[in-house]
Amino acid sequence: MSSILQLFDFISQDTIIIAATNQLQMIDEALIRRFDLTIKIDLPTPIQVHSLVQYTIKDRFKFDNEKAKEEIINKECNNLSYYVIKQALLNAIKRNVLDGYDNNVIRTDIWKKLLHDKRIG
């Protein structure tokens, strides 16, 4: 840790450093103080997850079960990051193709399992 702090002392004033973490409690306070600005990005709400899903699938895909999709968005996506939700959705699409299913339909059972696996993994 001390070597990272020492490197900050040699960085030019016109340099911009961008850092990100989802484990802020694990970062030494001395390192955090070296940054002039912090921006907190909250976990997505169900409305934001809807937007993320629509942006990701761009009307190219549909879900096999709309009711299950809504349940996943409102329950399974709770307390997960944008990244985890999007990656699980993309992986569900890939699984459809690899498993030989209609590659324009997203199987909600697969998406739900992938989200569950991320939560416990």
mmCIF file of N, CA and C in Angstrom:
data_model
loop_
_atom_site.group_PDB
_atom_site.id
_atom_site.type_symbol
_atom_site.label_atom_id
_atom_site.label_comp_id
_atom_site.label_asym_id
_atom_site.label_seq_id
_atom_site.Cartn_x
_atom_site.Cartn_y
_atom_site.Cartn_z
ATOM 1 N N MET A 1 0.818 -1.182 0.000
ATOM 2 C CA MET A 1 0.000 0.000 0.000
ATOM 3 C C MET A 1 0.869 1.255 0.000
ATOM 4 N N SER A 2 1.932 1.241 0.765
ATOM 5 C CA SER A 2 2.764 2.442 0.832
ATOM 6 C C SER A 2 3.394 2.777 -0.513
ATOM 7 N N SER A 3 3.702 1.769 -1.326
ATOM 8 C CA SER A 3 4.282 2.054 -2.645
ATOM 9 C C SER A 3 3.263 2.750 -3.550
ATOM 10 N N ILE A 4 1.988 2.396 -3.441
ATOM 11 C CA ILE A 4 0.962 3.083 -4.224
ATOM 12 C C ILE A 4 0.869 4.536 -3.784
ATOM 13 N N LEU A 5 0.870 4.771 -2.500
ATOM 14 C CA LEU A 5 0.799 6.143 -1.990
ATOM 15 C C LEU A 5 2.011 6.955 -2.430
ATOM 16 N N GLN A 6 3.170 6.354 -2.450
ATOM 17 C CA GLN A 6 4.373 7.055 -2.897
ATOM 18 C C GLN A 6 4.293 7.403 -4.376
ATOM 19 N N LEU A 7 3.717 6.536 -5.179
ATOM 20 C CA LEU A 7 3.557 6.824 -6.604
ATOM 21 C C LEU A 7 2.681 8.054 -6.828
ATOM 22 N N PHE A 8 1.680 8.235 -5.990
ATOM 23 C CA PHE A 8 0.817 9.411 -6.103
ATOM 24 C C PHE A 8 1.622 10.703 -5.930
ATOM 25 N N ASP A 9 2.664 10.665 -5.125
ATOM 26 C CA ASP A 9 3.485 11.859 -4.894
ATOM 27 C C ASP A 9 4.257 12.281 -6.133
ATOM 28 N N PHE A 10 4.471 11.370 -7.060
ATOM 29 C CA PHE A 10 5.262 11.672 -8.250
ATOM 30 C C PHE A 10 4.411 11.909 -9.506
ATOM 31 N N ILE A 11 3.121 11.860 -9.356
ATOM 32 C CA ILE A 11 2.236 12.065 -10.511
ATOM 33 C C ILE A 11 2.087 13.552 -10.778
ATOM 34 N N SER A 12 2.174 13.899 -12.046
ATOM 35 C CA SER A 12 2.036 15.290 -12.475
ATOM 36 C C SER A 12 0.658 15.828 -12.104
ATOM 37 N N GLN A 13 0.580 17.111 -11.797
ATOM 38 C CA GLN A 13 -0.682 17.747 -11.423
ATOM 39 C C GLN A 13 -1.707 17.752 -12.555
ATOM 40 N N ASP A 14 -1.247 17.649 -13.799
ATOM 41 C CA ASP A 14 -2.179 17.661 -14.918
ATOM 42 C C ASP A 14 -2.623 16.249 -15.330
ATOM 43 N N THR A 15 -2.359 15.274 -14.481
ATOM 44 C CA THR A 15 -2.751 13.893 -14.726
ATOM 45 C C THR A 15 -4.095 13.605 -14.071
ATOM 46 N N ILE A 16 -4.931 12.896 -14.779
ATOM 47 C CA ILE A 16 -6.220 12.481 -14.240
ATOM 48 C C ILE A 16 -6.161 10.985 -13.959
ATOM 49 N N ILE A 17 -6.505 10.629 -12.754
ATOM 50 C CA ILE A 17 -6.547 9.220 -12.359
ATOM 51 C C ILE A 17 -7.993 8.876 -12.042
ATOM 52 N N ILE A 18 -8.466 7.821 -12.667
ATOM 53 C CA ILE A 18 -9.819 7.347 -12.424
ATOM 54 C C ILE A 18 -9.712 5.953 -11.820
ATOM 55 N N ALA A 19 -10.386 5.757 -10.723
ATOM 56 C CA ALA A 19 -10.379 4.461 -10.055
ATOM 57 C C ALA A 19 -11.809 4.070 -9.716
ATOM 58 N N ALA A 20 -12.045 2.780 -9.641
ATOM 59 C CA ALA A 20 -13.384 2.297 -9.305
ATOM 60 C C ALA A 20 -13.273 1.082 -8.402
ATOM 61 N N THR A 21 -14.248 0.938 -7.529
ATOM 62 C CA THR A 21 -14.303 -0.230 -6.657
ATOM 63 C C THR A 21 -15.735 -0.475 -6.241
ATOM 64 N N ASN A 22 -16.037 -1.714 -5.951
ATOM 65 C CA ASN A 22 -17.308 -2.019 -5.309
ATOM 66 C C ASN A 22 -17.057 -2.535 -3.895
ATOM 67 N N GLN A 23 -15.844 -2.348 -3.429
ATOM 68 C CA GLN A 23 -15.436 -2.776 -2.089
ATOM 69 C C GLN A 23 -14.744 -1.617 -1.365
ATOM 70 N N LEU A 24 -15.407 -0.486 -1.272
ATOM 71 C CA LEU A 24 -14.802 0.710 -0.698
ATOM 72 C C LEU A 24 -14.283 0.478 0.720
ATOM 73 N N GLN A 25 -14.972 -0.335 1.496
ATOM 74 C CA GLN A 25 -14.562 -0.595 2.871
ATOM 75 C C GLN A 25 -13.205 -1.287 2.955
ATOM 76 N N MET A 26 -12.733 -1.856 1.836
ATOM 77 C CA MET A 26 -11.447 -2.554 1.844
ATOM 78 C C MET A 26 -10.276 -1.645 1.437
ATOM 79 N N ILE A 27 -10.589 -0.410 1.021
ATOM 80 C CA ILE A 27 -9.557 0.522 0.561
ATOM 81 C C ILE A 27 -9.071 1.360 1.736
ATOM 82 N N ASP A 28 -7.773 1.489 1.841
ATOM 83 C CA ASP A 28 -7.168 2.277 2.906
ATOM 84 C C ASP A 28 -7.609 3.738 2.792
ATOM 85 N N GLU A 29 -7.967 4.321 3.907
ATOM 86 C CA GLU A 29 -8.444 5.712 3.940
ATOM 87 C C GLU A 29 -7.393 6.689 3.403
ATOM 88 N N ALA A 30 -6.124 6.389 3.614
ATOM 89 C CA ALA A 30 -5.054 7.269 3.106
ATOM 90 C C ALA A 30 -5.072 7.323 1.575
ATOM 91 N N LEU A 31 -5.400 6.230 0.945
ATOM 92 C CA LEU A 31 -5.488 6.216 -0.517
ATOM 93 C C LEU A 31 -6.718 6.992 -0.982
ATOM 94 N N ILE A 32 -7.826 6.810 -0.320
ATOM 95 C CA ILE A 32 -9.054 7.517 -0.688
ATOM 96 C C ILE A 32 -8.860 9.033 -0.605
ATOM 97 N N ARG A 33 -8.119 9.491 0.399
ATOM 98 C CA ARG A 33 -7.884 10.939 0.566
ATOM 99 C C ARG A 33 -7.076 11.539 -0.582
ATOM 100 N N ARG A 34 -6.376 10.727 -1.342
ATOM 101 C CA ARG A 34 -5.576 11.222 -2.462
ATOM 102 C C ARG A 34 -6.440 11.661 -3.653
ATOM 103 N N PHE A 35 -7.690 11.266 -3.658
ATOM 104 C CA PHE A 35 -8.588 11.627 -4.755
ATOM 105 C C PHE A 35 -9.373 12.881 -4.394
ATOM 106 N N ASP A 36 -9.462 13.801 -5.347
ATOM 107 C CA ASP A 36 -10.174 15.054 -5.123
ATOM 108 C C ASP A 36 -11.683 14.896 -5.175
ATOM 109 N N LEU A 37 -12.147 13.916 -5.899
ATOM 110 C CA LEU A 37 -13.574 13.760 -6.137
ATOM 111 C C LEU A 37 -13.957 12.292 -6.065
ATOM 112 N N THR A 38 -15.066 12.009 -5.431
ATOM 113 C CA THR A 38 -15.613 10.657 -5.452
ATOM 114 C C THR A 38 -17.060 10.734 -5.937
ATOM 115 N N ILE A 39 -17.424 9.764 -6.730
ATOM 116 C CA ILE A 39 -18.782 9.680 -7.252
ATOM 117 C C ILE A 39 -19.325 8.311 -6.883
ATOM 118 N N LYS A 40 -20.463 8.312 -6.225
ATOM 119 C CA LYS A 40 -21.091 7.049 -5.849
ATOM 120 C C LYS A 40 -22.172 6.729 -6.873
ATOM 121 N N ILE A 41 -22.133 5.517 -7.384
ATOM 122 C CA ILE A 41 -23.142 5.051 -8.323
ATOM 123 C C ILE A 41 -23.945 3.971 -7.602
ATOM 124 N N ASP A 42 -25.204 4.264 -7.371
ATOM 125 C CA ASP A 42 -26.064 3.323 -6.653
ATOM 126 C C ASP A 42 -26.421 2.134 -7.537
ATOM 127 N N LEU A 43 -26.858 1.073 -6.891
ATOM 128 C CA LEU A 43 -27.352 -0.089 -7.621
ATOM 129 C C LEU A 43 -28.645 0.295 -8.333
ATOM 130 N N PRO A 44 -28.934 -0.344 -9.453
ATOM 131 C CA PRO A 44 -30.111 0.054 -10.231
ATOM 132 C C PRO A 44 -31.434 -0.312 -9.571
ATOM 133 N N THR A 45 -32.406 0.546 -9.804
ATOM 134 C CA THR A 45 -33.785 0.285 -9.391
ATOM 135 C C THR A 45 -34.427 -0.617 -10.445
ATOM 136 N N PRO A 46 -35.586 -1.199 -10.149
ATOM 137 C CA PRO A 46 -36.264 -2.002 -11.179
ATOM 138 C C PRO A 46 -36.535 -1.218 -12.467
ATOM 139 N N ILE A 47 -36.873 0.052 -12.368
ATOM 140 C CA ILE A 47 -37.104 0.864 -13.570
ATOM 141 C C ILE A 47 -35.814 0.986 -14.381
ATOM 142 N N GLN A 48 -34.696 1.172 -13.698
ATOM 143 C CA GLN A 48 -33.407 1.262 -14.387
ATOM 144 C C GLN A 48 -33.010 -0.082 -14.987
ATOM 145 N N VAL A 49 -33.363 -1.177 -14.324
ATOM 146 C CA VAL A 49 -33.079 -2.510 -14.880
ATOM 147 C C VAL A 49 -33.889 -2.709 -16.161
ATOM 148 N N HIS A 50 -35.143 -2.273 -16.161
ATOM 149 C CA HIS A 50 -35.952 -2.336 -17.387
ATOM 150 C C HIS A 50 -35.241 -1.611 -18.529
ATOM 151 N N SER A 51 -34.753 -0.413 -18.245
ATOM 152 C CA SER A 51 -34.048 0.364 -19.277
ATOM 153 C C SER A 51 -32.788 -0.354 -19.738
ATOM 154 N N LEU A 52 -32.052 -0.921 -18.799
ATOM 155 C CA LEU A 52 -30.837 -1.659 -19.131
ATOM 156 C C LEU A 52 -31.159 -2.849 -20.027
ATOM 157 N N VAL A 53 -32.200 -3.586 -19.690
ATOM 158 C CA VAL A 53 -32.599 -4.748 -20.488
ATOM 159 C C VAL A 53 -32.975 -4.302 -21.893
ATOM 160 N N GLN A 54 -33.808 -3.273 -21.998
ATOM 161 C CA GLN A 54 -34.224 -2.785 -23.318
ATOM 162 C C GLN A 54 -33.034 -2.294 -24.133
ATOM 163 N N TYR A 55 -32.128 -1.587 -23.492
ATOM 164 C CA TYR A 55 -30.937 -1.092 -24.184
ATOM 165 C C TYR A 55 -30.071 -2.261 -24.655
ATOM 166 N N THR A 56 -29.984 -3.302 -23.837
ATOM 167 C CA THR A 56 -29.135 -4.444 -24.163
ATOM 168 C C THR A 56 -29.701 -5.281 -25.299
ATOM 169 N N ILE A 57 -30.994 -5.549 -25.266
ATOM 170 C CA ILE A 57 -31.563 -6.439 -26.286
ATOM 171 C C ILE A 57 -32.027 -5.687 -27.534
ATOM 172 N N LYS A 58 -32.234 -4.388 -27.437
ATOM 173 C CA LYS A 58 -32.555 -3.522 -28.585
ATOM 174 C C LYS A 58 -33.597 -4.120 -29.530
ATOM 175 N N ASP A 59 -34.658 -4.635 -28.993
ATOM 176 C CA ASP A 59 -35.758 -5.208 -29.787
ATOM 177 C C ASP A 59 -35.333 -6.369 -30.699
ATOM 178 N N ARG A 60 -34.148 -6.903 -30.511
ATOM 179 C CA ARG A 60 -33.700 -8.050 -31.300
ATOM 180 C C ARG A 60 -34.116 -9.372 -30.664
ATOM 181 N N PHE A 61 -34.426 -9.312 -29.360
ATOM 182 C CA PHE A 61 -34.777 -10.523 -28.624
ATOM 183 C C PHE A 61 -36.068 -10.298 -27.864
ATOM 184 N N LYS A 62 -36.728 -11.387 -27.535
ATOM 185 C CA LYS A 62 -37.895 -11.334 -26.666
ATOM 186 C C LYS A 62 -37.716 -12.405 -25.592
ATOM 187 N N PHE A 63 -38.465 -12.278 -24.529
ATOM 188 C CA PHE A 63 -38.392 -13.241 -23.438
ATOM 189 C C PHE A 63 -39.446 -14.317 -23.620
ATOM 190 N N ASP A 64 -39.137 -15.515 -23.178
ATOM 191 C CA ASP A 64 -40.089 -16.616 -23.308
ATOM 192 C C ASP A 64 -41.269 -16.475 -22.361
ATOM 193 N N ASN A 65 -41.104 -15.674 -21.304
ATOM 194 C CA ASN A 65 -42.163 -15.528 -20.307
ATOM 195 C C ASN A 65 -42.084 -14.110 -19.721
ATOM 196 N N GLU A 66 -43.004 -13.250 -20.123
ATOM 197 C CA GLU A 66 -42.980 -11.848 -19.669
ATOM 198 C C GLU A 66 -43.201 -11.731 -18.164
ATOM 199 N N LYS A 67 -44.074 -12.562 -17.612
ATOM 200 C CA LYS A 67 -44.329 -12.513 -16.175
ATOM 201 C C LYS A 67 -43.059 -12.900 -15.399
ATOM 202 N N ALA A 68 -42.385 -13.934 -15.854
ATOM 203 C CA ALA A 68 -41.132 -14.355 -15.206
ATOM 204 C C ALA A 68 -40.069 -13.271 -15.351
ATOM 205 N N LYS A 69 -40.035 -12.616 -16.502
ATOM 206 C CA LYS A 69 -39.075 -11.516 -16.713
ATOM 207 C C LYS A 69 -39.297 -10.426 -15.677
ATOM 208 N N GLU A 70 -40.556 -10.046 -15.459
ATOM 209 C CA GLU A 70 -40.874 -9.002 -14.477
ATOM 210 C C GLU A 70 -40.471 -9.426 -13.066
ATOM 211 N N GLU A 71 -40.694 -10.682 -12.745
ATOM 212 C CA GLU A 71 -40.308 -11.187 -11.423
ATOM 213 C C GLU A 71 -38.786 -11.146 -11.256
ATOM 214 N N ILE A 72 -38.077 -11.509 -12.287
ATOM 215 C CA ILE A 72 -36.606 -11.473 -12.243
ATOM 216 C C ILE A 72 -36.124 -10.044 -12.037
ATOM 217 N N ILE A 73 -36.699 -9.117 -12.794
ATOM 218 C CA ILE A 73 -36.283 -7.709 -12.680
ATOM 219 C C ILE A 73 -36.574 -7.171 -11.281
ATOM 220 N N ASN A 74 -37.740 -7.516 -10.737
ATOM 221 C CA ASN A 74 -38.136 -6.960 -9.444
ATOM 222 C C ASN A 74 -37.529 -7.673 -8.238
ATOM 223 N N LYS A 75 -37.127 -8.924 -8.395
ATOM 224 C CA LYS A 75 -36.592 -9.676 -7.248
ATOM 225 C C LYS A 75 -35.144 -10.109 -7.432
ATOM 226 N N GLU A 76 -34.872 -10.822 -8.505
ATOM 227 C CA GLU A 76 -33.542 -11.405 -8.696
ATOM 228 C C GLU A 76 -32.468 -10.356 -8.955
ATOM 229 N N CYS A 77 -32.836 -9.258 -9.600
ATOM 230 C CA CYS A 77 -31.855 -8.211 -9.917
ATOM 231 C C CYS A 77 -31.615 -7.252 -8.750
ATOM 232 N N ASN A 78 -32.408 -7.410 -7.696
ATOM 233 C CA ASN A 78 -32.269 -6.550 -6.526
ATOM 234 C C ASN A 78 -30.882 -6.713 -5.898
ATOM 235 N N ASN A 79 -30.223 -5.599 -5.644
ATOM 236 C CA ASN A 79 -28.889 -5.557 -5.029
ATOM 237 C C ASN A 79 -27.780 -6.130 -5.910
ATOM 238 N N LEU A 80 -28.007 -6.146 -7.212
ATOM 239 C CA LEU A 80 -26.952 -6.534 -8.153
ATOM 240 C C LEU A 80 -26.579 -5.313 -8.992
ATOM 241 N N SER A 81 -25.352 -5.277 -9.440
ATOM 242 C CA SER A 81 -24.868 -4.140 -10.226
ATOM 243 C C SER A 81 -25.351 -4.208 -11.668
ATOM 244 N N TYR A 82 -25.277 -3.065 -12.338
ATOM 245 C CA TYR A 82 -25.599 -3.009 -13.762
ATOM 246 C C TYR A 82 -24.776 -4.052 -14.520
ATOM 247 N N TYR A 83 -23.494 -4.114 -14.213
ATOM 248 C CA TYR A 83 -22.590 -5.024 -14.923
ATOM 249 C C TYR A 83 -23.034 -6.483 -14.770
ATOM 250 N N VAL A 84 -23.324 -6.901 -13.550
ATOM 251 C CA VAL A 84 -23.707 -8.295 -13.301
ATOM 252 C C VAL A 84 -25.004 -8.626 -14.031
ATOM 253 N N ILE A 85 -25.967 -7.717 -13.976
ATOM 254 C CA ILE A 85 -27.255 -7.949 -14.641
ATOM 255 C C ILE A 85 -27.069 -8.070 -16.149
ATOM 256 N N LYS A 86 -26.310 -7.145 -16.726
ATOM 257 C CA LYS A 86 -26.104 -7.165 -18.174
ATOM 258 C C LYS A 86 -25.330 -8.408 -18.609
ATOM 259 N N GLN A 87 -24.276 -8.762 -17.880
ATOM 260 C CA GLN A 87 -23.482 -9.940 -18.241
ATOM 261 C C GLN A 87 -24.316 -11.211 -18.153
ATOM 262 N N ALA A 88 -25.156 -11.318 -17.130
ATOM 263 C CA ALA A 88 -26.009 -12.505 -17.007
ATOM 264 C C ALA A 88 -26.994 -12.571 -18.174
ATOM 265 N N LEU A 89 -27.526 -11.424 -18.568
ATOM 266 C CA LEU A 89 -28.454 -11.391 -19.700
ATOM 267 C C LEU A 89 -27.751 -11.792 -20.998
ATOM 268 N N LEU A 90 -26.574 -11.242 -21.239
ATOM 269 C CA LEU A 90 -25.818 -11.604 -22.441
ATOM 270 C C LEU A 90 -25.432 -13.081 -22.435
ATOM 271 N N ASN A 91 -25.073 -13.588 -21.275
ATOM 272 C CA ASN A 91 -24.730 -15.015 -21.173
ATOM 273 C C ASN A 91 -25.952 -15.899 -21.400
ATOM 274 N N ALA A 92 -27.130 -15.445 -20.981
ATOM 275 C CA ALA A 92 -28.357 -16.201 -21.243
ATOM 276 C C ALA A 92 -28.621 -16.270 -22.745
ATOM 277 N N ILE A 93 -28.379 -15.171 -23.441
ATOM 278 C CA ILE A 93 -28.539 -15.160 -24.900
ATOM 279 C C ILE A 93 -27.553 -16.129 -25.550
ATOM 280 N N LYS A 94 -26.314 -16.096 -25.110
ATOM 281 C CA LYS A 94 -25.295 -17.002 -25.657
ATOM 282 C C LYS A 94 -25.661 -18.463 -25.400
ATOM 283 N N ARG A 95 -26.185 -18.742 -24.196
ATOM 284 C CA ARG A 95 -26.580 -20.119 -23.868
ATOM 285 C C ARG A 95 -27.664 -20.612 -24.810
ATOM 286 N N ASN A 96 -28.607 -19.733 -25.180
ATOM 287 C CA ASN A 96 -29.648 -20.131 -26.139
ATOM 288 C C ASN A 96 -29.034 -20.608 -27.438
ATOM 289 N N VAL A 97 -28.087 -19.847 -27.939
ATOM 290 C CA VAL A 97 -27.437 -20.192 -29.207
ATOM 291 C C VAL A 97 -26.673 -21.504 -29.060
ATOM 292 N N LEU A 98 -25.891 -21.622 -28.005
ATOM 293 C CA LEU A 98 -25.078 -22.824 -27.807
ATOM 294 C C LEU A 98 -25.921 -24.074 -27.568
ATOM 295 N N ASP A 99 -27.081 -23.885 -26.931
ATOM 296 C CA ASP A 99 -27.958 -25.028 -26.660
ATOM 297 C C ASP A 99 -28.870 -25.361 -27.837
ATOM 298 N N GLY A 100 -28.773 -24.586 -28.917
ATOM 299 C CA GLY A 100 -29.553 -24.870 -30.111
ATOM 300 C C GLY A 100 -30.989 -24.376 -30.084
ATOM 301 N N TYR A 101 -31.301 -23.465 -29.171
ATOM 302 C CA TYR A 101 -32.656 -22.920 -29.105
ATOM 303 C C TYR A 101 -32.788 -21.752 -30.071
ATOM 304 N N ASP A 102 -34.030 -21.304 -30.250
ATOM 305 C CA ASP A 102 -34.302 -20.128 -31.072
ATOM 306 C C ASP A 102 -33.486 -18.973 -30.491
ATOM 307 N N ASN A 103 -32.542 -18.457 -31.252
ATOM 308 C CA ASN A 103 -31.631 -17.460 -30.710
ATOM 309 C C ASN A 103 -32.233 -16.059 -30.626
ATOM 310 N N ASN A 104 -33.549 -15.918 -30.847
ATOM 311 C CA ASN A 104 -34.199 -14.626 -30.634
ATOM 312 C C ASN A 104 -35.065 -14.624 -29.386
ATOM 313 N N VAL A 105 -35.054 -15.725 -28.652
ATOM 314 C CA VAL A 105 -35.848 -15.839 -27.434
ATOM 315 C C VAL A 105 -34.911 -16.051 -26.252
ATOM 316 N N ILE A 106 -35.096 -15.238 -25.228
ATOM 317 C CA ILE A 106 -34.287 -15.369 -24.013
ATOM 318 C C ILE A 106 -35.071 -16.231 -23.024
ATOM 319 N N ARG A 107 -34.482 -17.332 -22.615
ATOM 320 C CA ARG A 107 -35.128 -18.209 -21.638
ATOM 321 C C ARG A 107 -34.945 -17.613 -20.241
ATOM 322 N N THR A 108 -36.058 -17.259 -19.622
ATOM 323 C CA THR A 108 -36.004 -16.608 -18.310
ATOM 324 C C THR A 108 -35.428 -17.527 -17.239
ATOM 325 N N ASP A 109 -35.637 -18.837 -17.362
ATOM 326 C CA ASP A 109 -35.084 -19.754 -16.362
ATOM 327 C C ASP A 109 -33.557 -19.725 -16.372
ATOM 328 N N ILE A 110 -32.973 -19.593 -17.557
ATOM 329 C CA ILE A 110 -31.508 -19.514 -17.660
ATOM 330 C C ILE A 110 -31.002 -18.196 -17.092
ATOM 331 N N TRP A 111 -31.661 -17.081 -17.446
ATOM 332 C CA TRP A 111 -31.256 -15.767 -16.931
ATOM 333 C C TRP A 111 -31.344 -15.748 -15.410
ATOM 334 N N LYS A 112 -32.421 -16.292 -14.869
ATOM 335 C CA LYS A 112 -32.601 -16.333 -13.414
ATOM 336 C C LYS A 112 -31.493 -17.140 -12.751
ATOM 337 N N LYS A 113 -31.163 -18.295 -13.326
ATOM 338 C CA LYS A 113 -30.099 -19.135 -12.753
ATOM 339 C C LYS A 113 -28.753 -18.428 -12.798
ATOM 340 N N LEU A 114 -28.457 -17.771 -13.911
ATOM 341 C CA LEU A 114 -27.181 -17.058 -14.024
ATOM 342 C C LEU A 114 -27.090 -15.928 -13.002
ATOM 343 N N LEU A 115 -28.176 -15.202 -12.785
ATOM 344 C CA LEU A 115 -28.188 -14.152 -11.768
ATOM 345 C C LEU A 115 -28.008 -14.756 -10.372
ATOM 346 N N HIS A 116 -28.688 -15.858 -10.121
ATOM 347 C CA HIS A 116 -28.563 -16.532 -8.826
ATOM 348 C C HIS A 116 -27.127 -16.986 -8.588
ATOM 349 N N ASP A 117 -26.501 -17.549 -9.611
ATOM 350 C CA ASP A 117 -25.117 -18.005 -9.501
ATOM 351 C C ASP A 117 -24.171 -16.848 -9.195
ATOM 352 N N LYS A 118 -24.424 -15.690 -9.792
ATOM 353 C CA LYS A 118 -23.593 -14.507 -9.516
ATOM 354 C C LYS A 118 -23.771 -14.037 -8.084
ATOM 355 N N ARG A 119 -24.987 -14.155 -7.577
ATOM 356 C CA ARG A 119 -25.281 -13.694 -6.224
ATOM 357 C C ARG A 119 -24.548 -14.530 -5.190
ATOM 358 N N ILE A 120 -24.492 -15.840 -5.386
ATOM 359 C CA ILE A 120 -23.846 -16.704 -4.393
ATOM 360 C C ILE A 120 -22.372 -16.940 -4.705
ATOM 361 N N GLY A 121 -21.939 -16.573 -5.915
ATOM 362 C CA GLY A 121 -20.563 -16.810 -6.333
ATOM 363 C C GLY A 121 -19.694 -15.748 -5.904
#
